[in-house]
XYZ file of C-alpha atoms in Angstrom:
88
model
C 20.633 -9.669 -15.283
C 18.637 -9.244 -18.457
C 19.395 -12.649 -19.959
C 18.061 -16.142 -19.207
C 20.068 -17.873 -16.469
C 22.683 -20.479 -17.288
C 22.020 -24.029 -16.177
C 22.162 -24.298 -12.382
C 21.794 -20.538 -11.858
C 18.877 -19.132 -9.867
C 16.259 -17.566 -12.169
C 15.724 -13.810 -11.700
C 12.069 -14.391 -10.761
C 13.168 -16.668 -7.896
C 15.827 -14.171 -6.826
C 13.241 -11.398 -6.631
C 10.913 -13.593 -4.549
C 13.776 -14.428 -2.169
C 14.936 -10.806 -1.835
C 11.363 -9.531 -1.431
C 10.845 -12.037 1.408
C 14.081 -10.857 3.055
C 13.082 -7.200 2.674
C 9.603 -7.737 4.142
C 11.101 -9.714 7.040
C 13.598 -6.931 7.812
C 10.861 -4.281 7.716
C 8.756 -6.352 10.129
C 11.584 -7.116 12.558
C 13.117 -3.624 12.564
C 10.337 -1.170 11.687
C 12.205 1.867 13.021
C 15.810 0.767 12.617
C 18.565 1.430 10.164
C 19.731 -1.741 8.489
C 23.077 -2.417 6.844
C 22.997 -4.888 3.967
C 26.238 -5.996 2.344
C 25.664 -7.930 -0.862
C 26.916 -8.803 -4.319
C 25.608 -7.097 -7.460
C 22.694 -9.418 -8.237
C 21.270 -9.172 -4.735
C 21.837 -5.398 -4.706
C 20.000 -5.012 -8.018
C 17.143 -7.200 -6.807
C 16.895 -5.278 -3.505
C 16.942 -1.973 -5.401
C 14.199 -3.314 -7.657
C 12.082 -4.587 -4.765
C 12.319 -1.249 -2.959
C 11.377 0.557 -6.191
C 8.465 -1.793 -6.900
C 9.878 -4.150 -9.545
C 7.250 -6.383 -11.143
C 7.693 -10.157 -11.195
C 9.655 -11.103 -14.314
C 10.843 -7.540 -14.981
C 14.406 -7.074 -16.232
C 16.661 -5.952 -13.355
C 19.325 -4.274 -15.505
C 17.852 -0.823 -14.803
C 18.382 -1.453 -11.082
C 22.095 -2.317 -11.267
C 24.361 -0.260 -9.044
C 28.110 0.416 -9.191
C 30.245 -2.257 -7.512
C 31.746 -1.565 -4.089
C 29.678 1.582 -3.647
C 27.680 2.379 -0.523
C 24.092 3.233 -1.386
C 21.434 4.631 0.936
C 17.933 3.305 0.316
C 14.940 4.986 1.867
C 11.517 3.618 1.067
C 9.642 5.882 -1.316
C 12.780 7.738 -2.433
C 15.364 7.186 -5.137
C 18.536 5.469 -3.907
C 21.347 7.834 -3.038
C 24.897 6.803 -3.929
C 27.057 7.955 -1.052
C 30.379 9.576 -1.789
C 33.318 7.854 -0.143
C 36.571 9.706 0.290
C 39.785 7.863 1.139
C 42.541 9.566 3.088
C 46.118 8.414 3.623
């Protein structure tokens, strides 16, 4: 996420614009609701960045999250990685 995109890959700046648009749309449609977003790493990092106020063109590597980990985002707060316990 900190390197230039390969040919045919969406540039990070475009990804942030797309995710920011999604985030603003969700906030408008569901102002008081809880929203579940399931996404791959790049989208998760971009969403994390958007919620934390990432600047256009900023490197997203600081916003990367562990794979397959539920994370609770609340606007104005740091993301909280939720502990998942598996039982047989």
